[in-house]
């Protein structure tokens, strides 16, 4: 039989050791939570920038293609009018965003702009569109020189 004074002991952690382990684990969990939150913020910011760049690329490539294949181009009152075989394409600024209109179908291009104008340049013109990007003004410039056939036709129309 066992002696009643002898107590069976089990090796265990002390309260101090348990407290230290819990403190270290809570610190590690806090660091992981902060890192995950920061990563998710960066991912959101990256996706927003990617979406803005996609809108910009779609709008600018479409605009360049239309300007390049145009018959003639004119600007007036923050409005760009592109004449093509399909009809008149109109880009205008409404509430600081570019609106594209073709045959009474208007599309908001999702890009902010502040001005559309042209500057004369030695028998040609430069079409300039000032865009607002992150608080800065960016200018898209298109050098527009009429085709020789159009220049000759214009000359003889003025000659009559």
mmCIF file with all atom_site columns, C-alpha atoms in Angstrom:
data_model
loop_
_atom_site.group_PDB
_atom_site.id
_atom_site.type_symbol
_atom_site.label_atom_id
_atom_site.label_alt_id
_atom_site.label_comp_id
_atom_site.label_asym_id
_atom_site.label_entity_id
_atom_site.label_seq_id
_atom_site.pdbx_PDB_ins_code
_atom_site.Cartn_x
_atom_site.Cartn_y
_atom_site.Cartn_z
_atom_site.occupancy
_atom_site.B_iso_or_equiv
_atom_site.pdbx_formal_charge
_atom_site.auth_seq_id
_atom_site.auth_comp_id
_atom_site.auth_asym_id
_atom_site.auth_atom_id
_atom_site.pdbx_PDB_model_num
ATOM 1   C CA . UNK A 1 1   ? 0.000   0.000  0.000    1.00 0.00 ? 1   UNK A CA 1
ATOM 2   C CA . UNK A 1 2   ? 0.942   3.433  -0.567   1.00 0.00 ? 2   UNK A CA 1
ATOM 3   C CA . UNK A 1 3   ? 1.795   5.948  1.946    1.00 0.00 ? 3   UNK A CA 1
ATOM 4   C CA . UNK A 1 4   ? -0.931  8.538  2.317    1.00 0.00 ? 4   UNK A CA 1
ATOM 5   C CA . UNK A 1 5   ? 1.582   11.358 2.508    1.00 0.00 ? 5   UNK A CA 1
ATOM 6   C CA . UNK A 1 6   ? 3.119   10.571 -0.843   1.00 0.00 ? 6   UNK A CA 1
ATOM 7   C CA . UNK A 1 7   ? 1.470   12.661 -3.608   1.00 0.00 ? 7   UNK A CA 1
ATOM 8   C CA . UNK A 1 8   ? 1.600   11.644 -7.244   1.00 0.00 ? 8   UNK A CA 1
ATOM 9   C CA . UNK A 1 9   ? 2.968   14.486 -9.325   1.00 0.00 ? 9   UNK A CA 1
ATOM 10  C CA . UNK A 1 10  ? 2.536   14.996 -13.027  1.00 0.00 ? 10  UNK A CA 1
ATOM 11  C CA . UNK A 1 11  ? 5.022   17.118 -14.904  1.00 0.00 ? 11  UNK A CA 1
ATOM 12  C CA . UNK A 1 12  ? 3.146   20.194 -16.253  1.00 0.00 ? 12  UNK A CA 1
ATOM 13  C CA . UNK A 1 13  ? 3.696   23.794 -17.193  1.00 0.00 ? 13  UNK A CA 1
ATOM 14  C CA . UNK A 1 14  ? 3.563   26.499 -14.618  1.00 0.00 ? 14  UNK A CA 1
ATOM 15  C CA . UNK A 1 15  ? 1.127   29.386 -14.940  1.00 0.00 ? 15  UNK A CA 1
ATOM 16  C CA . UNK A 1 16  ? 4.003   31.681 -15.892  1.00 0.00 ? 16  UNK A CA 1
ATOM 17  C CA . UNK A 1 17  ? 5.081   29.422 -18.776  1.00 0.00 ? 17  UNK A CA 1
ATOM 18  C CA . UNK A 1 18  ? 1.501   29.159 -20.067  1.00 0.00 ? 18  UNK A CA 1
ATOM 19  C CA . UNK A 1 19  ? 1.123   32.952 -19.910  1.00 0.00 ? 19  UNK A CA 1
ATOM 20  C CA . UNK A 1 20  ? 4.352   33.493 -21.867  1.00 0.00 ? 20  UNK A CA 1
ATOM 21  C CA . UNK A 1 21  ? 3.304   30.979 -24.545  1.00 0.00 ? 21  UNK A CA 1
ATOM 22  C CA . UNK A 1 22  ? -0.134  32.630 -24.880  1.00 0.00 ? 22  UNK A CA 1
ATOM 23  C CA . UNK A 1 23  ? 1.464   36.083 -25.156  1.00 0.00 ? 23  UNK A CA 1
ATOM 24  C CA . UNK A 1 24  ? 3.853   34.899 -27.884  1.00 0.00 ? 24  UNK A CA 1
ATOM 25  C CA . UNK A 1 25  ? 1.024   33.170 -29.784  1.00 0.00 ? 25  UNK A CA 1
ATOM 26  C CA . UNK A 1 26  ? -1.199  36.271 -29.616  1.00 0.00 ? 26  UNK A CA 1
ATOM 27  C CA . UNK A 1 27  ? 1.707   38.383 -30.890  1.00 0.00 ? 27  UNK A CA 1
ATOM 28  C CA . UNK A 1 28  ? 2.271   35.997 -33.819  1.00 0.00 ? 28  UNK A CA 1
ATOM 29  C CA . UNK A 1 29  ? -1.469  35.932 -34.627  1.00 0.00 ? 29  UNK A CA 1
ATOM 30  C CA . UNK A 1 30  ? -1.546  39.763 -34.538  1.00 0.00 ? 30  UNK A CA 1
ATOM 31  C CA . UNK A 1 31  ? 1.397   39.990 -36.929  1.00 0.00 ? 31  UNK A CA 1
ATOM 32  C CA . UNK A 1 32  ? -0.226  37.495 -39.315  1.00 0.00 ? 32  UNK A CA 1
ATOM 33  C CA . UNK A 1 33  ? -3.569  39.369 -39.191  1.00 0.00 ? 33  UNK A CA 1
ATOM 34  C CA . UNK A 1 34  ? -1.862  42.709 -39.882  1.00 0.00 ? 34  UNK A CA 1
ATOM 35  C CA . UNK A 1 35  ? 0.136   41.247 -42.774  1.00 0.00 ? 35  UNK A CA 1
ATOM 36  C CA . UNK A 1 36  ? -3.003  39.674 -44.274  1.00 0.00 ? 36  UNK A CA 1
ATOM 37  C CA . UNK A 1 37  ? -4.894  42.968 -43.975  1.00 0.00 ? 37  UNK A CA 1
ATOM 38  C CA . UNK A 1 38  ? -2.039  44.911 -45.611  1.00 0.00 ? 38  UNK A CA 1
ATOM 39  C CA . UNK A 1 39  ? -1.813  42.347 -48.420  1.00 0.00 ? 39  UNK A CA 1
ATOM 40  C CA . UNK A 1 40  ? -5.544  42.647 -49.073  1.00 0.00 ? 40  UNK A CA 1
ATOM 41  C CA . UNK A 1 41  ? -5.293  46.474 -49.199  1.00 0.00 ? 41  UNK A CA 1
ATOM 42  C CA . UNK A 1 42  ? -2.436  46.223 -51.714  1.00 0.00 ? 42  UNK A CA 1
ATOM 43  C CA . UNK A 1 43  ? -4.426  43.753 -53.808  1.00 0.00 ? 43  UNK A CA 1
ATOM 44  C CA . UNK A 1 44  ? -7.435  46.102 -53.852  1.00 0.00 ? 44  UNK A CA 1
ATOM 45  C CA . UNK A 1 45  ? -5.251  49.072 -54.825  1.00 0.00 ? 45  UNK A CA 1
ATOM 46  C CA . UNK A 1 46  ? -3.575  47.033 -57.553  1.00 0.00 ? 46  UNK A CA 1
ATOM 47  C CA . UNK A 1 47  ? -6.906  45.924 -59.010  1.00 0.00 ? 47  UNK A CA 1
ATOM 48  C CA . UNK A 1 48  ? -8.215  49.526 -59.034  1.00 0.00 ? 48  UNK A CA 1
ATOM 49  C CA . UNK A 1 49  ? -5.113  50.751 -60.873  1.00 0.00 ? 49  UNK A CA 1
ATOM 50  C CA . UNK A 1 50  ? -5.364  47.847 -63.298  1.00 0.00 ? 50  UNK A CA 1
ATOM 51  C CA . UNK A 1 51  ? -9.007  48.692 -64.014  1.00 0.00 ? 51  UNK A CA 1
ATOM 52  C CA . UNK A 1 52  ? -8.156  52.376 -64.599  1.00 0.00 ? 52  UNK A CA 1
ATOM 53  C CA . UNK A 1 53  ? -5.334  51.432 -66.962  1.00 0.00 ? 53  UNK A CA 1
ATOM 54  C CA . UNK A 1 54  ? -7.611  49.040 -68.867  1.00 0.00 ? 54  UNK A CA 1
ATOM 55  C CA . UNK A 1 55  ? -10.190 51.816 -69.316  1.00 0.00 ? 55  UNK A CA 1
ATOM 56  C CA . UNK A 1 56  ? -7.455  54.226 -70.425  1.00 0.00 ? 56  UNK A CA 1
ATOM 57  C CA . UNK A 1 57  ? -5.940  51.739 -72.894  1.00 0.00 ? 57  UNK A CA 1
ATOM 58  C CA . UNK A 1 58  ? -9.335  50.853 -74.378  1.00 0.00 ? 58  UNK A CA 1
ATOM 59  C CA . UNK A 1 59  ? -10.308 54.501 -74.775  1.00 0.00 ? 59  UNK A CA 1
ATOM 60  C CA . UNK A 1 60  ? -6.972  55.734 -76.118  1.00 0.00 ? 60  UNK A CA 1
ATOM 61  C CA . UNK A 1 61  ? -6.456  52.881 -78.595  1.00 0.00 ? 61  UNK A CA 1
ATOM 62  C CA . UNK A 1 62  ? -9.992  53.325 -79.944  1.00 0.00 ? 62  UNK A CA 1
ATOM 63  C CA . UNK A 1 63  ? -9.486  57.104 -80.205  1.00 0.00 ? 63  UNK A CA 1
ATOM 64  C CA . UNK A 1 64  ? -6.119  56.721 -81.982  1.00 0.00 ? 64  UNK A CA 1
ATOM 65  C CA . UNK A 1 65  ? -7.589  54.239 -84.450  1.00 0.00 ? 65  UNK A CA 1
ATOM 66  C CA . UNK A 1 66  ? -10.505 56.548 -85.210  1.00 0.00 ? 66  UNK A CA 1
ATOM 67  C CA . UNK A 1 67  ? -8.228  59.574 -85.582  1.00 0.00 ? 67  UNK A CA 1
ATOM 68  C CA . UNK A 1 68  ? -5.867  57.669 -87.853  1.00 0.00 ? 68  UNK A CA 1
ATOM 69  C CA . UNK A 1 69  ? -8.602  56.399 -90.199  1.00 0.00 ? 69  UNK A CA 1
ATOM 70  C CA . UNK A 1 70  ? -10.600 59.644 -90.233  1.00 0.00 ? 70  UNK A CA 1
ATOM 71  C CA . UNK A 1 71  ? -11.482 61.617 -93.348  1.00 0.00 ? 71  UNK A CA 1
ATOM 72  C CA . UNK A 1 72  ? -11.259 64.888 -91.461  1.00 0.00 ? 72  UNK A CA 1
ATOM 73  C CA . UNK A 1 73  ? -11.165 66.166 -87.887  1.00 0.00 ? 73  UNK A CA 1
ATOM 74  C CA . UNK A 1 74  ? -12.430 69.325 -86.234  1.00 0.00 ? 74  UNK A CA 1
ATOM 75  C CA . UNK A 1 75  ? -12.575 70.669 -82.697  1.00 0.00 ? 75  UNK A CA 1
ATOM 76  C CA . UNK A 1 76  ? -14.822 73.259 -81.101  1.00 0.00 ? 76  UNK A CA 1
ATOM 77  C CA . UNK A 1 77  ? -16.032 73.999 -77.570  1.00 0.00 ? 77  UNK A CA 1
ATOM 78  C CA . UNK A 1 78  ? -14.342 71.005 -75.893  1.00 0.00 ? 78  UNK A CA 1
ATOM 79  C CA . UNK A 1 79  ? -15.676 68.748 -78.617  1.00 0.00 ? 79  UNK A CA 1
ATOM 80  C CA . UNK A 1 80  ? -13.795 66.567 -81.089  1.00 0.00 ? 80  UNK A CA 1
ATOM 81  C CA . UNK A 1 81  ? -15.628 65.658 -84.288  1.00 0.00 ? 81  UNK A CA 1
ATOM 82  C CA . UNK A 1 82  ? -14.174 62.844 -86.395  1.00 0.00 ? 82  UNK A CA 1
ATOM 83  C CA . UNK A 1 83  ? -15.631 62.327 -89.841  1.00 0.00 ? 83  UNK A CA 1
ATOM 84  C CA . UNK A 1 84  ? -15.469 58.798 -91.271  1.00 0.00 ? 84  UNK A CA 1
ATOM 85  C CA . UNK A 1 85  ? -17.321 56.740 -93.858  1.00 0.00 ? 85  UNK A CA 1
ATOM 86  C CA . UNK A 1 86  ? -19.535 55.256 -91.120  1.00 0.00 ? 86  UNK A CA 1
ATOM 87  C CA . UNK A 1 87  ? -20.584 58.709 -89.995  1.00 0.00 ? 87  UNK A CA 1
ATOM 88  C CA . UNK A 1 88  ? -19.657 61.392 -87.559  1.00 0.00 ? 88  UNK A CA 1
ATOM 89  C CA . UNK A 1 89  ? -17.986 60.343 -84.296  1.00 0.00 ? 89  UNK A CA 1
ATOM 90  C CA . UNK A 1 90  ? -18.186 62.900 -81.535  1.00 0.00 ? 90  UNK A CA 1
ATOM 91  C CA . UNK A 1 91  ? -16.024 63.030 -78.395  1.00 0.00 ? 91  UNK A CA 1
ATOM 92  C CA . UNK A 1 92  ? -17.080 65.630 -75.844  1.00 0.00 ? 92  UNK A CA 1
ATOM 93  C CA . UNK A 1 93  ? -16.481 66.420 -72.203  1.00 0.00 ? 93  UNK A CA 1
ATOM 94  C CA . UNK A 1 94  ? -19.491 66.177 -69.905  1.00 0.00 ? 94  UNK A CA 1
ATOM 95  C CA . UNK A 1 95  ? -18.986 66.509 -66.136  1.00 0.00 ? 95  UNK A CA 1
ATOM 96  C CA . UNK A 1 96  ? -15.224 66.076 -66.652  1.00 0.00 ? 96  UNK A CA 1
ATOM 97  C CA . UNK A 1 97  ? -15.601 62.679 -68.347  1.00 0.00 ? 97  UNK A CA 1
ATOM 98  C CA . UNK A 1 98  ? -15.297 61.852 -72.032  1.00 0.00 ? 98  UNK A CA 1
ATOM 99  C CA . UNK A 1 99  ? -18.483 60.856 -73.818  1.00 0.00 ? 99  UNK A CA 1
ATOM 100 C CA . UNK A 1 100 ? -18.283 59.187 -77.261  1.00 0.00 ? 100 UNK A CA 1
ATOM 101 C CA . UNK A 1 101 ? -21.275 59.520 -79.565  1.00 0.00 ? 101 UNK A CA 1
ATOM 102 C CA . UNK A 1 102 ? -21.822 57.655 -82.832  1.00 0.00 ? 102 UNK A CA 1
ATOM 103 C CA . UNK A 1 103 ? -25.232 57.767 -84.549  1.00 0.00 ? 103 UNK A CA 1
ATOM 104 C CA . UNK A 1 104 ? -27.024 58.940 -81.371  1.00 0.00 ? 104 UNK A CA 1
ATOM 105 C CA . UNK A 1 105 ? -25.451 56.140 -79.269  1.00 0.00 ? 105 UNK A CA 1
ATOM 106 C CA . UNK A 1 106 ? -23.551 57.750 -76.402  1.00 0.00 ? 106 UNK A CA 1
ATOM 107 C CA . UNK A 1 107 ? -21.006 55.872 -74.315  1.00 0.00 ? 107 UNK A CA 1
ATOM 108 C CA . UNK A 1 108 ? -19.269 57.128 -71.174  1.00 0.00 ? 108 UNK A CA 1
ATOM 109 C CA . UNK A 1 109 ? -15.620 56.237 -71.724  1.00 0.00 ? 109 UNK A CA 1
ATOM 110 C CA . UNK A 1 110 ? -14.871 56.274 -67.977  1.00 0.00 ? 110 UNK A CA 1
ATOM 111 C CA . UNK A 1 111 ? -11.876 58.596 -68.344  1.00 0.00 ? 111 UNK A CA 1
ATOM 112 C CA . UNK A 1 112 ? -11.645 62.093 -66.847  1.00 0.00 ? 112 UNK A CA 1
ATOM 113 C CA . UNK A 1 113 ? -10.677 64.982 -69.123  1.00 0.00 ? 113 UNK A CA 1
ATOM 114 C CA . UNK A 1 114 ? -10.450 68.738 -68.798  1.00 0.00 ? 114 UNK A CA 1
ATOM 115 C CA . UNK A 1 115 ? -10.094 70.082 -72.367  1.00 0.00 ? 115 UNK A CA 1
ATOM 116 C CA . UNK A 1 116 ? -10.213 69.195 -76.054  1.00 0.00 ? 116 UNK A CA 1
ATOM 117 C CA . UNK A 1 117 ? -8.671  71.654 -78.505  1.00 0.00 ? 117 UNK A CA 1
ATOM 118 C CA . UNK A 1 118 ? -6.425  71.944 -81.545  1.00 0.00 ? 118 UNK A CA 1
ATOM 119 C CA . UNK A 1 119 ? -3.353  74.048 -82.249  1.00 0.00 ? 119 UNK A CA 1
ATOM 120 C CA . UNK A 1 120 ? -2.307  75.085 -85.771  1.00 0.00 ? 120 UNK A CA 1
ATOM 121 C CA . UNK A 1 121 ? 1.074   73.723 -86.831  1.00 0.00 ? 121 UNK A CA 1
ATOM 122 C CA . UNK A 1 122 ? 2.578   74.633 -90.267  1.00 0.00 ? 122 UNK A CA 1
ATOM 123 C CA . UNK A 1 123 ? -0.221  73.597 -92.624  1.00 0.00 ? 123 UNK A CA 1
ATOM 124 C CA . UNK A 1 124 ? -1.477  70.974 -90.202  1.00 0.00 ? 124 UNK A CA 1
ATOM 125 C CA . UNK A 1 125 ? -2.886  70.898 -86.705  1.00 0.00 ? 125 UNK A CA 1
ATOM 126 C CA . UNK A 1 126 ? -2.270  69.114 -83.460  1.00 0.00 ? 126 UNK A CA 1
ATOM 127 C CA . UNK A 1 127 ? -5.325  67.716 -81.699  1.00 0.00 ? 127 UNK A CA 1
ATOM 128 C CA . UNK A 1 128 ? -4.793  67.890 -77.925  1.00 0.00 ? 128 UNK A CA 1
ATOM 129 C CA . UNK A 1 129 ? -6.893  66.254 -75.221  1.00 0.00 ? 129 UNK A CA 1
ATOM 130 C CA . UNK A 1 130 ? -5.971  67.067 -71.633  1.00 0.00 ? 130 UNK A CA 1
ATOM 131 C CA . UNK A 1 131 ? -6.756  64.175 -69.284  1.00 0.00 ? 131 UNK A CA 1
ATOM 132 C CA . UNK A 1 132 ? -6.905  64.271 -65.504  1.00 0.00 ? 132 UNK A CA 1
ATOM 133 C CA . UNK A 1 133 ? -4.916  61.403 -64.009  1.00 0.00 ? 133 UNK A CA 1
ATOM 134 C CA . UNK A 1 134 ? -4.405  61.229 -60.239  1.00 0.00 ? 134 UNK A CA 1
ATOM 135 C CA . UNK A 1 135 ? -4.655  65.026 -59.945  1.00 0.00 ? 135 UNK A CA 1
ATOM 136 C CA . UNK A 1 136 ? -2.176  65.653 -62.788  1.00 0.00 ? 136 UNK A CA 1
ATOM 137 C CA . UNK A 1 137 ? -2.967  66.846 -66.313  1.00 0.00 ? 137 UNK A CA 1
ATOM 138 C CA . UNK A 1 138 ? -1.762  64.525 -69.086  1.00 0.00 ? 138 UNK A CA 1
ATOM 139 C CA . UNK A 1 139 ? -1.973  65.603 -72.720  1.00 0.00 ? 139 UNK A CA 1
ATOM 140 C CA . UNK A 1 140 ? -2.681  63.230 -75.583  1.00 0.00 ? 140 UNK A CA 1
ATOM 141 C CA . UNK A 1 141 ? -1.531  64.815 -78.844  1.00 0.00 ? 141 UNK A CA 1
ATOM 142 C CA . UNK A 1 142 ? -2.370  63.726 -82.382  1.00 0.00 ? 142 UNK A CA 1
ATOM 143 C CA . UNK A 1 143 ? -0.630  65.390 -85.322  1.00 0.00 ? 143 UNK A CA 1
ATOM 144 C CA . UNK A 1 144 ? -3.251  65.883 -88.018  1.00 0.00 ? 144 UNK A CA 1
ATOM 145 C CA . UNK A 1 145 ? -2.065  66.723 -91.512  1.00 0.00 ? 145 UNK A CA 1
ATOM 146 C CA . UNK A 1 146 ? -4.702  66.482 -94.218  1.00 0.00 ? 146 UNK A CA 1
ATOM 147 C CA . UNK A 1 147 ? -4.088  64.072 -97.073  1.00 0.00 ? 147 UNK A CA 1
ATOM 148 C CA . UNK A 1 148 ? -2.761  65.608 -100.259 1.00 0.00 ? 148 UNK A CA 1
ATOM 149 C CA . UNK A 1 149 ? -6.035  64.814 -102.075 1.00 0.00 ? 149 UNK A CA 1
ATOM 150 C CA . UNK A 1 150 ? -8.009  66.675 -99.392  1.00 0.00 ? 150 UNK A CA 1
ATOM 151 C CA . UNK A 1 151 ? -5.629  69.644 -99.591  1.00 0.00 ? 151 UNK A CA 1
ATOM 152 C CA . UNK A 1 152 ? -6.064  69.840 -103.384 1.00 0.00 ? 152 UNK A CA 1
ATOM 153 C CA . UNK A 1 153 ? -9.862  69.545 -103.090 1.00 0.00 ? 153 UNK A CA 1
ATOM 154 C CA . UNK A 1 154 ? -9.898  72.252 -100.420 1.00 0.00 ? 154 UNK A CA 1
ATOM 155 C CA . UNK A 1 155 ? -7.718  74.506 -102.561 1.00 0.00 ? 155 UNK A CA 1
ATOM 156 C CA . UNK A 1 156 ? -10.026 74.225 -105.580 1.00 0.00 ? 156 UNK A CA 1
ATOM 157 C CA . UNK A 1 157 ? -13.146 74.683 -103.433 1.00 0.00 ? 157 UNK A CA 1
ATOM 158 C CA . UNK A 1 158 ? -11.724 77.974 -102.167 1.00 0.00 ? 158 UNK A CA 1
ATOM 159 C CA . UNK A 1 159 ? -10.621 78.894 -105.683 1.00 0.00 ? 159 UNK A CA 1
ATOM 160 C CA . UNK A 1 160 ? -14.167 78.901 -107.083 1.00 0.00 ? 160 UNK A CA 1
#
